[in-house]
Short mmCIF file of C-alpha atoms in Angstrom, two decimals:
data_model
loop_
_atom_site.label_atom_id
_atom_site.label_comp_id
_atom_site.label_asym_id
_atom_site.label_seq_id
_atom_site.Cartn_x
_atom_site.Cartn_y
_atom_site.Cartn_z
CA MET F 188 80.60 120.52 49.73
CA SER F 189 78.65 122.68 52.15
CA LYS F 190 76.98 121.54 55.37
CA SER F 191 73.57 120.87 53.97
CA GLU F 192 75.06 118.93 50.99
CA LYS F 193 76.94 116.35 53.02
CA PRO F 194 75.39 113.05 52.83
CA GLN F 195 73.40 112.11 55.99
CA SER F 196 75.67 109.09 56.48
CA PHE F 197 78.64 111.68 57.57
CA ARG F 198 76.65 112.27 60.79
CA GLY F 199 77.86 111.28 64.12
CA ILE F 200 81.46 111.83 65.49
CA GLY F 201 83.49 110.19 68.09
CA LEU F 202 85.64 111.91 70.87
CA ASP F 203 88.52 110.26 72.89
CA ILE F 204 89.19 112.43 75.86
CA GLY F 205 92.87 111.38 77.24
CA THR F 206 95.24 112.79 79.65
CA MET F 207 97.76 113.40 76.77
CA ASN F 208 95.72 113.80 73.65
CA LEU F 209 92.35 114.41 72.45
CA VAL F 210 91.24 112.77 69.41
CA SER F 211 88.18 112.99 67.32
CA ALA F 212 87.04 110.69 64.40
CA ARG F 213 84.43 111.43 61.68
CA ARG F 214 83.52 109.84 58.48
CA SER F 215 84.40 111.86 55.38
CA ALA F 216 84.74 111.73 52.06
CA ASP F 217 88.02 110.42 52.02
CA GLY F 218 87.23 107.86 54.62
CA ILE F 219 87.72 108.55 58.51
CA SER F 220 89.09 112.01 59.35
CA THR F 221 90.77 112.29 62.72
CA LYS F 222 92.03 115.41 64.58
CA ARG F 223 94.46 115.10 67.43
CA MET F 224 95.62 117.76 70.22
CA ARG F 225 98.23 117.25 72.77
CA ASP F 226 95.99 118.25 75.79
CA VAL F 227 98.21 120.59 77.38
CA PHE F 228 98.45 124.43 77.54
CA VAL F 229 100.94 127.13 78.36
CA ASP F 230 100.01 130.68 79.88
CA LEU F 231 102.51 133.44 78.85
CA PRO F 232 102.43 137.26 79.75
CA VAL F 233 100.95 139.37 76.87
CA SER F 234 104.42 140.66 76.14
CA SER F 235 105.17 137.17 74.46
CA ARG F 236 102.34 138.09 71.94
CA LYS F 237 104.74 139.52 69.32
CA MET F 238 107.52 136.53 69.64
CA LEU F 239 104.71 133.88 68.94
CA LYS F 240 103.48 135.55 66.09
CA LEU F 241 106.94 135.85 64.77
CA SER F 242 107.34 132.22 65.02
CA GLN F 243 103.83 131.53 63.87
CA VAL F 244 102.50 130.01 66.97
CA SER F 245 98.83 130.06 67.21
CA PHE F 246 97.68 131.53 70.66
CA VAL F 247 94.51 132.44 72.40
CA GLU F 248 94.45 136.15 74.10
CA ARG F 249 92.84 136.14 77.21
CA GLY F 250 93.02 139.34 79.33
CA ASP F 251 96.76 140.20 80.55
CA GLU F 252 97.89 136.75 79.25
CA VAL F 253 98.12 134.66 76.09
CA LEU F 254 97.63 130.75 76.07
CA VAL F 255 99.13 128.55 73.94
CA LEU F 256 97.39 125.34 73.37
CA GLY F 257 98.11 121.84 72.02
CA ASP F 258 101.49 120.50 70.23
CA ALA F 259 102.76 124.18 70.31
CA ALA F 260 102.54 124.39 73.97
CA MET F 261 105.06 121.62 74.54
CA GLU F 262 107.51 123.48 72.17
CA VAL F 263 106.88 126.72 73.67
CA ALA F 264 107.41 125.46 77.24
CA ASN F 265 111.04 124.23 76.31
CA VAL F 266 111.62 127.48 74.81
CA PHE F 267 110.48 129.76 77.59
CA GLY F 268 111.68 127.12 80.14
CA THR F 269 107.99 126.82 81.46
CA THR F 270 106.12 123.61 82.44
CA PRO F 271 103.22 122.73 80.49
CA ARG F 272 100.10 122.77 82.30
CA ARG F 273 97.38 119.74 82.07
CA PRO F 274 93.73 120.31 82.46
CA LEU F 275 93.32 116.68 83.22
CA SER F 276 95.18 114.63 85.72
CA ALA F 277 95.27 110.86 85.79
CA GLY F 278 92.54 110.73 83.46
CA LEU F 279 89.94 113.03 84.92
CA VAL F 280 89.31 116.72 84.87
CA SER F 281 92.19 118.30 87.12
CA SER F 282 90.70 119.42 90.61
CA ASN F 283 93.33 121.76 91.29
CA GLU F 284 93.78 123.50 87.81
CA ARG F 285 91.80 126.59 87.80
CA ASP F 286 91.64 127.20 84.22
CA ALA F 287 91.02 123.58 83.15
CA LEU F 288 87.38 124.08 82.03
CA GLU F 289 87.99 126.84 79.89
CA VAL F 290 91.14 125.29 78.19
CA LEU F 291 89.21 121.96 77.99
CA LYS F 292 86.54 123.81 76.14
CA LEU F 293 88.90 125.48 73.64
CA LEU F 294 90.69 122.25 72.80
CA VAL F 295 87.37 120.20 72.50
CA LEU F 296 86.06 123.06 70.22
CA HIS F 297 89.12 122.75 67.90
CA VAL F 298 89.24 119.14 67.81
CA LEU F 299 85.62 118.56 67.21
CA GLY F 300 85.12 121.42 64.76
CA ASP F 301 81.61 122.70 63.54
CA PRO F 302 78.87 120.22 63.79
CA ILE F 303 77.38 119.10 60.52
CA GLU F 304 73.87 119.95 61.67
CA PRO F 305 72.53 121.38 65.16
CA ASP F 306 72.54 118.56 68.02
CA GLU F 307 74.86 116.29 65.74
CA VAL F 308 75.54 113.22 68.06
CA CYS F 309 78.97 112.88 69.62
CA TYR F 310 80.19 110.18 71.68
CA PHE F 311 82.71 111.03 73.87
CA SER F 312 84.91 108.59 75.95
CA VAL F 313 84.65 108.63 79.91
CA PRO F 314 87.10 106.29 81.80
CA ALA F 315 85.94 103.94 84.76
CA SER F 316 86.30 104.98 88.18
CA PRO F 317 89.79 104.01 89.43
CA LEU F 318 90.03 100.94 91.50
CA ASP F 319 92.98 102.11 93.16
CA GLN F 320 91.68 105.55 94.15
CA PRO F 321 88.29 104.63 95.69
CA GLY F 322 87.72 108.50 96.54
CA ARG F 323 87.69 109.43 92.68
CA ASP F 324 84.75 109.05 90.46
CA VAL F 325 83.80 110.07 87.15
CA ILE F 326 80.53 111.84 87.87
CA TYR F 327 81.98 115.41 87.85
CA HIS F 328 84.26 114.81 84.87
CA ARG F 329 81.17 113.34 82.83
CA GLY F 330 79.24 116.57 83.63
CA VAL F 331 81.87 118.78 82.83
CA PHE F 332 82.53 117.09 79.36
CA GLU F 333 78.51 116.98 78.54
CA ARG F 334 78.28 120.61 79.19
CA ILE F 335 81.38 121.44 77.02
CA VAL F 336 80.07 119.11 74.05
CA ARG F 337 76.68 120.51 74.24
CA GLU F 338 78.07 123.92 74.07
CA CYS F 339 80.08 123.09 70.90
CA GLY F 340 76.76 122.30 69.19
CA TYR F 341 76.48 118.56 69.71
CA LYS F 342 74.43 116.29 71.41
CA PRO F 343 76.50 114.52 73.73
CA PHE F 344 76.72 110.92 74.92
CA ALA F 345 79.31 109.39 77.06
CA ALA F 346 80.58 105.80 76.68
CA ASN F 347 83.24 103.71 78.51
CA GLU F 348 86.64 104.31 76.95
CA ALA F 349 87.52 100.60 76.96
CA MET F 350 84.32 99.46 75.41
CA GLY F 351 85.13 101.87 72.43
CA ILE F 352 88.18 99.48 71.71
CA VAL F 353 86.00 96.59 72.08
CA PHE F 354 83.39 98.00 69.30
CA SER F 355 86.57 99.13 67.09
CA GLU F 356 88.45 95.88 67.25
CA CYS F 357 86.15 93.22 68.14
CA ALA F 358 83.66 93.07 65.68
CA LYS F 359 84.62 89.65 64.01
CA GLU F 360 84.31 88.27 67.37
CA GLY F 361 80.63 89.59 67.75
CA PHE F 362 81.86 92.40 69.93
CA SER F 363 82.94 90.10 72.65
CA GLY F 364 86.64 90.79 73.97
CA LEU F 365 88.76 92.10 76.93
CA ALA F 366 90.19 95.54 76.05
CA PHE F 367 92.97 97.33 77.76
CA SER F 368 93.55 101.07 77.21
CA PHE F 369 96.81 101.91 78.50
CA GLY F 370 96.82 105.72 78.53
CA SER F 371 98.97 108.32 80.11
CA GLY F 372 96.99 109.05 83.07
CA MET F 373 95.38 105.80 83.90
CA THR F 374 94.56 102.21 82.23
CA ASN F 375 91.29 101.16 81.39
CA VAL F 376 89.94 97.73 81.12
CA ALA F 377 86.43 96.27 79.84
CA LEU F 378 84.90 93.02 79.07
CA GLY F 379 82.42 93.18 76.36
CA ILE F 380 79.90 90.35 75.88
CA ASN F 381 78.16 90.60 72.44
CA THR F 382 78.04 94.15 72.54
CA LEU F 383 77.29 94.87 76.04
CA GLU F 384 79.65 95.97 78.84
CA GLY F 385 80.16 93.03 81.20
CA LEU F 386 82.59 94.73 83.55
CA SER F 387 84.61 97.86 83.23
CA PHE F 388 87.20 99.47 85.62
CA SER F 389 90.44 101.41 85.59
CA VAL F 390 93.39 101.82 87.67
CA ALA F 391 95.24 105.05 88.11
CA ARG F 392 98.47 104.25 86.54
CA GLY F 393 99.55 104.72 82.75
CA GLY F 394 102.43 106.41 80.93
CA ASP F 395 103.05 109.37 83.45
CA TRP F 396 103.24 106.70 86.54
CA ILE F 397 106.01 105.10 84.08
CA ASP F 398 107.45 108.53 83.66
CA GLN F 399 107.82 109.65 87.15
CA HIS F 400 109.17 106.50 88.60
CA VAL F 401 111.66 105.84 85.99
CA ALA F 402 112.98 109.67 86.41
CA SER F 403 113.14 109.08 90.15
CA SER F 404 114.86 106.10 89.63
CA VAL F 405 117.59 107.20 87.42
CA GLY F 406 117.88 110.80 88.50
CA SER F 407 116.26 112.51 85.40
CA THR F 408 112.75 114.26 85.07
CA PRO F 409 109.55 113.09 83.92
CA ALA F 410 109.85 115.37 80.68
CA ARG F 411 112.94 114.01 79.59
CA ILE F 412 111.57 110.41 80.01
CA CYS F 413 108.55 111.08 78.11
CA ALA F 414 110.54 112.46 75.30
CA LEU F 415 113.05 109.32 75.57
CA LYS F 416 109.96 106.82 75.34
CA GLU F 417 108.18 109.12 72.49
CA GLY F 418 111.39 109.10 70.68
CA GLY F 419 111.67 105.64 70.39
CA VAL F 420 112.71 102.71 72.83
CA ASP F 421 112.57 99.09 72.29
CA LEU F 422 111.85 97.34 75.40
CA ASN F 423 113.32 94.23 74.33
CA ALA F 424 116.81 95.59 73.87
CA PRO F 425 117.41 98.56 76.25
CA ARG F 426 120.40 100.70 75.43
CA ASN F 427 121.04 102.27 78.54
CA ARG F 428 120.09 102.83 82.18
CA GLU F 429 117.16 104.68 81.33
CA GLU F 430 115.77 102.55 78.82
CA GLU F 431 116.00 99.52 81.32
CA ALA F 432 114.41 101.40 83.80
CA LEU F 433 111.66 101.91 81.36
CA ALA F 434 111.73 98.35 80.60
CA PHE F 435 111.23 97.49 84.22
CA TYR F 436 108.18 99.90 84.76
CA TYR F 437 106.23 99.16 81.70
CA LYS F 438 106.54 95.51 82.81
CA ALA F 439 105.45 96.58 86.30
CA LEU F 440 102.65 98.48 84.52
CA ILE F 441 101.12 95.22 82.87
CA GLU F 442 101.76 92.92 85.89
CA TYR F 443 99.87 95.45 87.95
CA ALA F 444 96.87 95.74 85.48
CA LEU F 445 96.78 92.08 85.06
CA ASP F 446 96.54 91.71 88.75
CA GLN F 447 93.75 94.04 89.26
CA VAL F 448 91.57 92.29 86.43
CA ALA F 449 92.02 89.04 88.09
CA LEU F 450 91.03 90.50 91.60
CA ARG F 451 88.14 92.48 89.96
CA PHE F 452 87.00 89.10 88.16
CA LYS F 453 87.07 87.40 91.40
CA ALA F 454 85.17 90.01 93.18
CA ALA F 455 82.48 89.69 90.37
CA GLU F 456 82.47 85.90 90.29
CA GLY F 457 78.89 84.74 89.86
CA GLN F 458 77.35 87.92 88.77
CA PHE F 459 77.55 87.04 85.11
CA GLN F 460 78.39 84.09 83.00
CA MET F 461 81.74 84.35 81.50
CA PRO F 462 81.83 84.19 77.73
CA LYS F 463 83.84 81.67 75.70
CA ALA F 464 87.51 82.41 74.68
CA VAL F 465 87.51 86.01 73.92
CA PRO F 466 90.48 87.93 72.29
CA LEU F 467 92.32 90.51 74.48
CA ILE F 468 93.10 93.62 72.74
CA VAL F 469 95.69 95.95 73.73
CA SER F 470 95.63 99.44 73.19
CA GLY F 471 96.61 103.15 73.90
CA GLY F 472 99.55 105.67 73.60
CA THR F 473 101.54 103.86 75.95
CA ALA F 474 101.15 100.33 74.07
CA LEU F 475 102.99 102.09 71.04
CA ALA F 476 106.47 101.38 72.44
CA THR F 477 108.33 98.72 70.57
CA GLY F 478 108.07 95.68 72.21
CA PHE F 479 105.00 96.44 74.26
CA LEU F 480 102.84 93.56 72.89
CA GLY F 481 105.65 90.80 73.33
CA LEU F 482 105.92 91.99 76.80
CA PHE F 483 102.52 91.92 77.81
CA LYS F 484 102.62 88.61 76.20
CA THR F 485 105.33 87.42 78.35
CA VAL F 486 103.56 88.58 81.60
CA PHE F 487 100.47 87.53 80.52
CA THR F 488 101.68 83.72 79.88
CA GLN F 489 103.12 83.76 83.51
CA ARG F 490 99.56 84.11 84.77
CA ALA F 491 97.50 82.59 82.22
CA LYS F 492 96.76 79.48 84.32
CA ARG F 493 94.97 81.44 87.06
CA PHE F 494 93.58 84.11 84.80
CA PRO F 495 89.82 84.51 84.90
CA VAL F 496 89.01 84.77 81.34
CA GLU F 497 89.76 82.44 78.89
CA ILE F 498 91.72 84.29 76.03
CA SER F 499 91.95 83.26 72.66
CA GLU F 500 94.51 85.42 71.22
CA ILE F 501 96.42 88.79 72.39
CA ARG F 502 96.84 91.33 69.73
CA LEU F 503 97.44 95.14 69.61
CA ALA F 504 94.71 97.21 68.21
CA ALA F 505 95.29 98.26 64.44
CA GLU F 506 95.83 102.07 65.23
CA PRO F 507 96.25 102.36 69.29
CA LEU F 508 96.06 105.86 69.44
CA LYS F 509 92.58 106.11 67.39
CA ALA F 510 90.86 103.03 68.47
CA VAL F 511 89.13 104.68 71.32
CA ALA F 512 87.85 107.54 68.67
CA TYR F 513 86.82 105.20 66.20
CA GLY F 514 84.80 103.18 68.89
CA MET F 515 83.05 106.11 69.82
CA LEU F 516 82.19 107.05 66.23
CA ILE F 517 80.83 103.65 65.57
CA GLN F 518 78.52 104.22 68.43
CA ALA F 519 77.42 107.61 67.31
CA GLN F 520 76.61 106.39 63.84
CA GLN F 521 74.30 103.91 65.34
CA GLU F 522 72.37 106.81 66.72
CA TYR F 523 71.07 107.45 63.14
CA GLU F 524 69.91 104.15 62.66
CA GLY F 525 66.32 103.17 62.27
CA MET W 87 101.36 147.68 138.55
CA ARG W 88 101.04 148.09 134.76
CA GLU W 89 103.93 149.55 132.56
CA ALA W 90 104.66 150.47 129.13
CA GLU W 91 107.88 149.00 127.75
CA ILE W 92 108.76 151.40 125.09
CA THR W 93 111.60 150.43 122.68
CA CYS W 94 112.90 152.81 119.98
CA THR W 95 113.05 150.96 116.62
CA CYS W 96 114.01 153.90 114.38
CA LYS W 97 117.41 155.65 114.28
CA GLN W 98 116.54 158.26 117.01
CA LEU W 99 113.45 160.14 118.24
CA ARG W 100 112.12 162.89 120.63
CA LEU W 101 109.09 162.55 122.73
CA ASN W 102 108.31 165.99 123.47
CA ASP W 103 105.75 165.48 125.94
CA LEU W 104 107.59 162.85 128.01
CA ASN W 105 110.80 164.81 127.65
CA LEU W 106 112.48 161.70 126.26
CA SER W 107 115.12 161.68 123.77
CA LEU W 108 115.76 157.84 122.46
CA MET W 109 118.54 156.19 120.11
CA GLN W 110 117.62 152.74 118.16
CA GLY W 111 117.61 150.13 120.65
CA ASP W 112 116.83 152.04 123.91
CA GLN W 113 114.33 150.55 125.99
CA VAL W 114 112.53 152.59 128.67
CA ARG W 115 109.57 151.88 130.97
CA LEU W 116 106.98 154.16 132.10
CA PRO W 117 103.53 153.80 134.27
CA GLU W 118 100.92 152.53 131.79
CA ALA W 119 98.61 155.94 132.40
CA VAL W 120 101.58 158.27 131.50
CA ALA W 121 102.45 156.26 128.29
CA ARG W 122 98.65 156.14 127.12
CA ARG W 123 98.55 160.08 127.65
CA SER W 124 101.36 160.73 125.34
CA VAL W 125 100.37 162.15 121.96
CA ASP W 126 104.13 161.76 120.60
CA LEU W 127 104.35 158.12 121.81
CA GLU W 128 101.38 157.19 119.87
CA ARG W 129 102.09 159.09 116.64
CA TYR W 130 105.67 157.49 116.56
CA ARG W 131 104.06 153.98 117.48
CA GLN W 132 101.50 154.25 114.56
CA LEU W 133 104.71 155.37 112.07
CA GLY W 134 106.76 152.29 113.30
CA GLY W 135 109.34 154.34 115.45
CA VAL W 136 108.62 152.64 118.44
CA GLN W 137 107.29 149.28 119.86
CA VAL W 138 105.33 149.64 122.78
CA ARG W 139 104.59 146.70 125.23
CA TYR W 140 102.19 146.73 128.37
CA VAL W 141 103.65 144.45 130.97
CA GLU W 142 102.45 143.59 134.36
CA THR W 143 104.94 144.21 137.03
CA ALA W 144 105.46 141.82 139.92
CA ARG W 145 102.86 142.28 142.77
CA GLN W 146 105.01 141.23 145.47
CA MET W 147 108.52 142.22 146.46
CA ARG W 148 110.29 139.43 147.58
CA PRO W 149 112.76 140.02 150.29
CA ALA W 150 116.58 140.74 149.35
CA PRO W 151 118.56 137.67 149.36
CA ARG W 152 120.92 137.75 152.29
CA PRO W 153 124.75 137.87 151.41
CA PRO W 154 126.46 134.50 151.93
CA LYS W 155 128.55 134.16 155.18
CA VAL W 156 132.23 134.25 154.57
CA LEU W 157 133.78 131.64 156.82
CA ALA W 158 137.23 132.92 158.42
CA ARG W 159 140.32 130.93 158.36
CA PRO W 160 140.47 129.02 161.52
CA THR W 161 143.38 130.21 163.67
CA ALA W 162 145.05 128.43 166.57
CA GLY W 163 142.54 128.76 169.51
CA THR W 164 139.25 130.07 167.63
CA PRO W 165 136.65 127.65 167.79
CA VAL W 166 136.03 126.06 164.61
CA PRO W 167 132.24 126.58 163.26
CA THR W 168 130.34 123.50 162.70
CA VAL W 169 127.74 122.88 160.19
CA PRO W 170 124.04 122.90 161.67
CA GLY W 171 122.25 119.62 161.24
CA PRO W 172 119.28 118.94 159.47
CA PRO W 173 116.02 120.37 161.01
CA PRO W 174 114.23 118.03 163.20
CA GLN W 175 110.96 116.11 161.90
CA GLY W 176 108.06 117.84 161.97
CA ALA W 177 109.65 121.40 161.99
CA ALA W 178 107.95 124.07 159.75
CA GLU W 179 108.41 124.29 155.81
CA PRO W 180 111.84 125.29 155.08
CA PRO W 181 111.69 129.15 153.62
CA LEU W 182 113.72 128.11 150.38
CA GLU W 183 110.94 126.15 148.87
CA GLU W 184 108.28 128.74 149.85
CA VAL W 185 110.45 131.25 148.02
CA VAL W 186 110.57 129.07 144.95
CA ARG W 187 107.05 128.38 144.72
CA VAL W 188 106.07 132.07 145.00
CA VAL W 189 108.60 133.15 142.44
CA VAL W 190 107.31 130.39 140.10
CA GLN W 191 103.75 131.51 140.77
CA GLU W 192 104.64 135.38 140.20
CA GLU W 193 106.56 134.34 136.88
CA LEU W 194 103.72 132.53 135.45
CA GLU W 195 101.34 135.47 136.60
CA ARG W 196 103.80 137.69 134.60
CA PHE W 197 104.04 135.69 131.48
CA ARG W 198 100.25 135.31 131.22
CA ALA W 199 100.00 138.98 131.59
CA GLN W 200 102.55 139.58 129.17
CA VAL W 201 100.91 137.09 126.44
CA LEU W 202 97.45 138.69 126.67
CA SER W 203 99.19 142.18 126.48
CA GLU W 204 100.84 141.50 123.33
CA LEU W 205 98.09 139.80 121.77
CA ARG W 206 95.86 142.79 122.38
CA GLN W 207 98.62 145.24 121.20
CA MET W 208 98.89 143.02 117.97
CA LEU W 209 94.97 143.29 117.62
CA LEU W 210 95.03 146.86 118.04
CA GLU W 211 97.89 147.36 115.18
CA PHE W 212 96.10 144.92 113.09
CA GLN W 213 92.50 146.71 113.16
CA ARG W 214 94.65 150.10 112.66
CA ALA W 215 97.09 149.13 109.80
CA PRO W 216 95.78 149.63 106.20
CA ALA W 217 94.15 146.67 104.41
CA SER W 218 97.51 146.49 102.05
CA SER W 219 99.98 146.09 104.88
CA ALA W 220 98.19 143.05 106.60
CA ALA W 221 99.73 139.72 106.08
CA PRO W 222 97.63 137.03 104.81
CA ALA W 223 96.54 134.65 107.00
CA VAL W 224 97.21 131.73 104.82
CA PRO W 225 99.62 131.72 101.83
CA ALA W 226 98.51 132.56 98.68
CA THR W 227 97.88 129.59 96.19
CA PRO W 228 100.04 129.39 93.25
CA ARG W 229 98.76 131.23 90.27
CA GLY W 230 96.64 128.81 88.21
CA THR W 231 95.60 126.52 91.27
CA VAL W 232 92.73 126.03 93.34
CA SER W 233 92.63 125.85 96.97
CA GLU W 234 91.66 122.80 98.32
CA ASP W 235 88.53 124.25 100.08
CA ALA W 236 87.31 125.93 97.13
CA PRO W 237 83.89 124.60 96.00
CA VAL W 238 83.97 122.76 92.58
CA PHE W 239 81.00 122.83 90.28
CA ILE W 240 80.05 122.99 86.78
CA PRO W 241 79.57 126.67 85.66
CA ALA W 242 76.30 127.25 83.72
CA ARG W 243 78.29 128.05 80.64
CA ILE W 244 81.89 126.98 80.32
CA GLY W 245 84.27 129.94 78.91
CA GLY W 246 82.96 133.35 78.28
CA ALA W 247 80.64 134.34 75.58
CA ASP W 248 83.54 136.75 74.26
CA ALA W 249 86.03 133.81 74.41
CA VAL W 250 88.28 134.23 71.67
CA ARG W 251 88.42 131.67 69.14
CA ALA W 252 91.84 131.51 67.59
CA GLU W 253 93.15 129.67 64.59
CA ILE W 254 94.61 126.74 66.44
CA ALA W 255 95.05 123.77 64.24
CA PRO W 256 94.92 120.17 65.58
CA LYS W 257 96.65 117.49 63.50
CA THR W 258 94.41 116.27 60.94
CA GLU W 259 94.82 112.46 59.18
CA SER W 260 92.68 110.67 57.12
CA SER W 261 92.60 106.68 56.78
CA THR W 262 90.29 104.41 55.32
CA SER W 263 87.03 103.43 56.75
CA GLU W 264 87.17 99.97 56.10
CA GLY W 265 87.60 98.67 59.50
CA VAL W 266 85.28 101.19 61.06
CA ASP W 267 82.65 100.62 58.45
CA GLY W 268 82.66 96.90 58.89
CA ALA W 269 82.53 97.51 62.65
CA ALA W 270 79.38 99.58 62.34
CA GLU W 271 77.56 97.54 60.06
CA ALA W 272 78.34 94.41 62.13
CA LEU W 273 77.03 96.38 64.97
CA ARG W 274 73.90 97.53 63.28
CA VAL W 275 73.28 93.38 62.41
CA ALA W 276 74.10 92.41 65.68
CA ARG W 277 71.85 95.03 67.79
CA ARG W 278 68.88 94.43 65.08
CA GLY W 279 69.15 90.40 65.84
CA ARG W 280 69.03 91.47 69.74
CA LYS W 281 65.86 93.21 69.16
CA ARG W 282 64.03 90.74 67.36
CA THR W 283 64.92 88.14 69.92
#
């Protein structure tokens, strides 16, 4: 089907920009089509070109070096003994990564693909400013991605990351819900009240924070801990010292996020009327660990009495890695409604 | 008086116009005027064969210290020398303290002149040295990183117009659209309802 023949209902695309993954979601004839790329890259000397071609690894040539992007970068980094570079740090454009902008554009270009029509609407996720890092804001981050998305041929709209989860997961509750997006670089929280954003913030702790602290506690490396985590770990039944440390730090992360929510709501007391009981949605790559939801519920139960928002139920997003991208897509499609 | 302290840093050299032959590590002092007139010295200094340092020598010569008195072993009948008592009150300042004060002052002046001279020398050498040999004032930032004081801005165009577009394939998945379709429809209804009210 050519671009001109595609039904108009296919217009609009959602983009989730995360520290670990970039995910796009678009409606297609088969349903919802998503594309995902790891948000990492590796730079190698030009002499590596031959080896990369033999291994059938895609790369980008740039002057006297080659760049390997995405998932292949992780594998290549292991082979060559280098450290993969990340254009995003703690959820925002890395301030000390010189090649961040150029690499981000290449990644976004391949994740979005070509627009169906010029200036097709693209909603991309933006985190909220981190509460525990007052010096950081999202203005530059948003500006960079607005430009990148525009240069890819789309009309960019920035939207809060956690609110994307409210849109994709809380339809039956009238789009009222408290969403937690446990990402790699940070954890985003948003309270949606009847499609409107009541409150949103983030904390600069996520999967990377867990990896670093577990590694330093047990004498390992963050990369190894990340691989262990992604290989499958049951937080309810740790089998060794490393998995036990992982369970400790997962619990610490959940406690920290819930405590920050309570503090933030206390600070906003009286600014708006708290909704009736709303669902609490847990999402994000960090929430994929086996036993995460049970651990979250256990920690929440300890704080339930003094939690400022009445919670009807706690559940995991249907697809934690894609929930934000789905939410962005839903909002993008709305732009074409009359 | 200013003098040139010449240290030979190469294996050996011969300064013909000064009639000097030096081996590695040898150090000689010459009057500043003489050193500055020497063409051979300047040539070796530029090549790095010698180090030249201009120092300020002491302006005032202090009196040589007196040799200590040797006390003879007393013999029978020889009167035993007695230790002189403390000076009476109101007497003039002891000469030892005056000497110490003068010495400290001279050392400070000499140190100051030495430091200034070395700084001038370093500046001269830096100005004359080729650009490639100049050591960086700050350590170079690691490749791929941006120094802290580098301005942060969003360029007019991210990525050059001739950026290579490689065949990089993201992981593609398809899923049913019921959840998304339902949410989109619900959102449409919710926003329409809000508009009417």
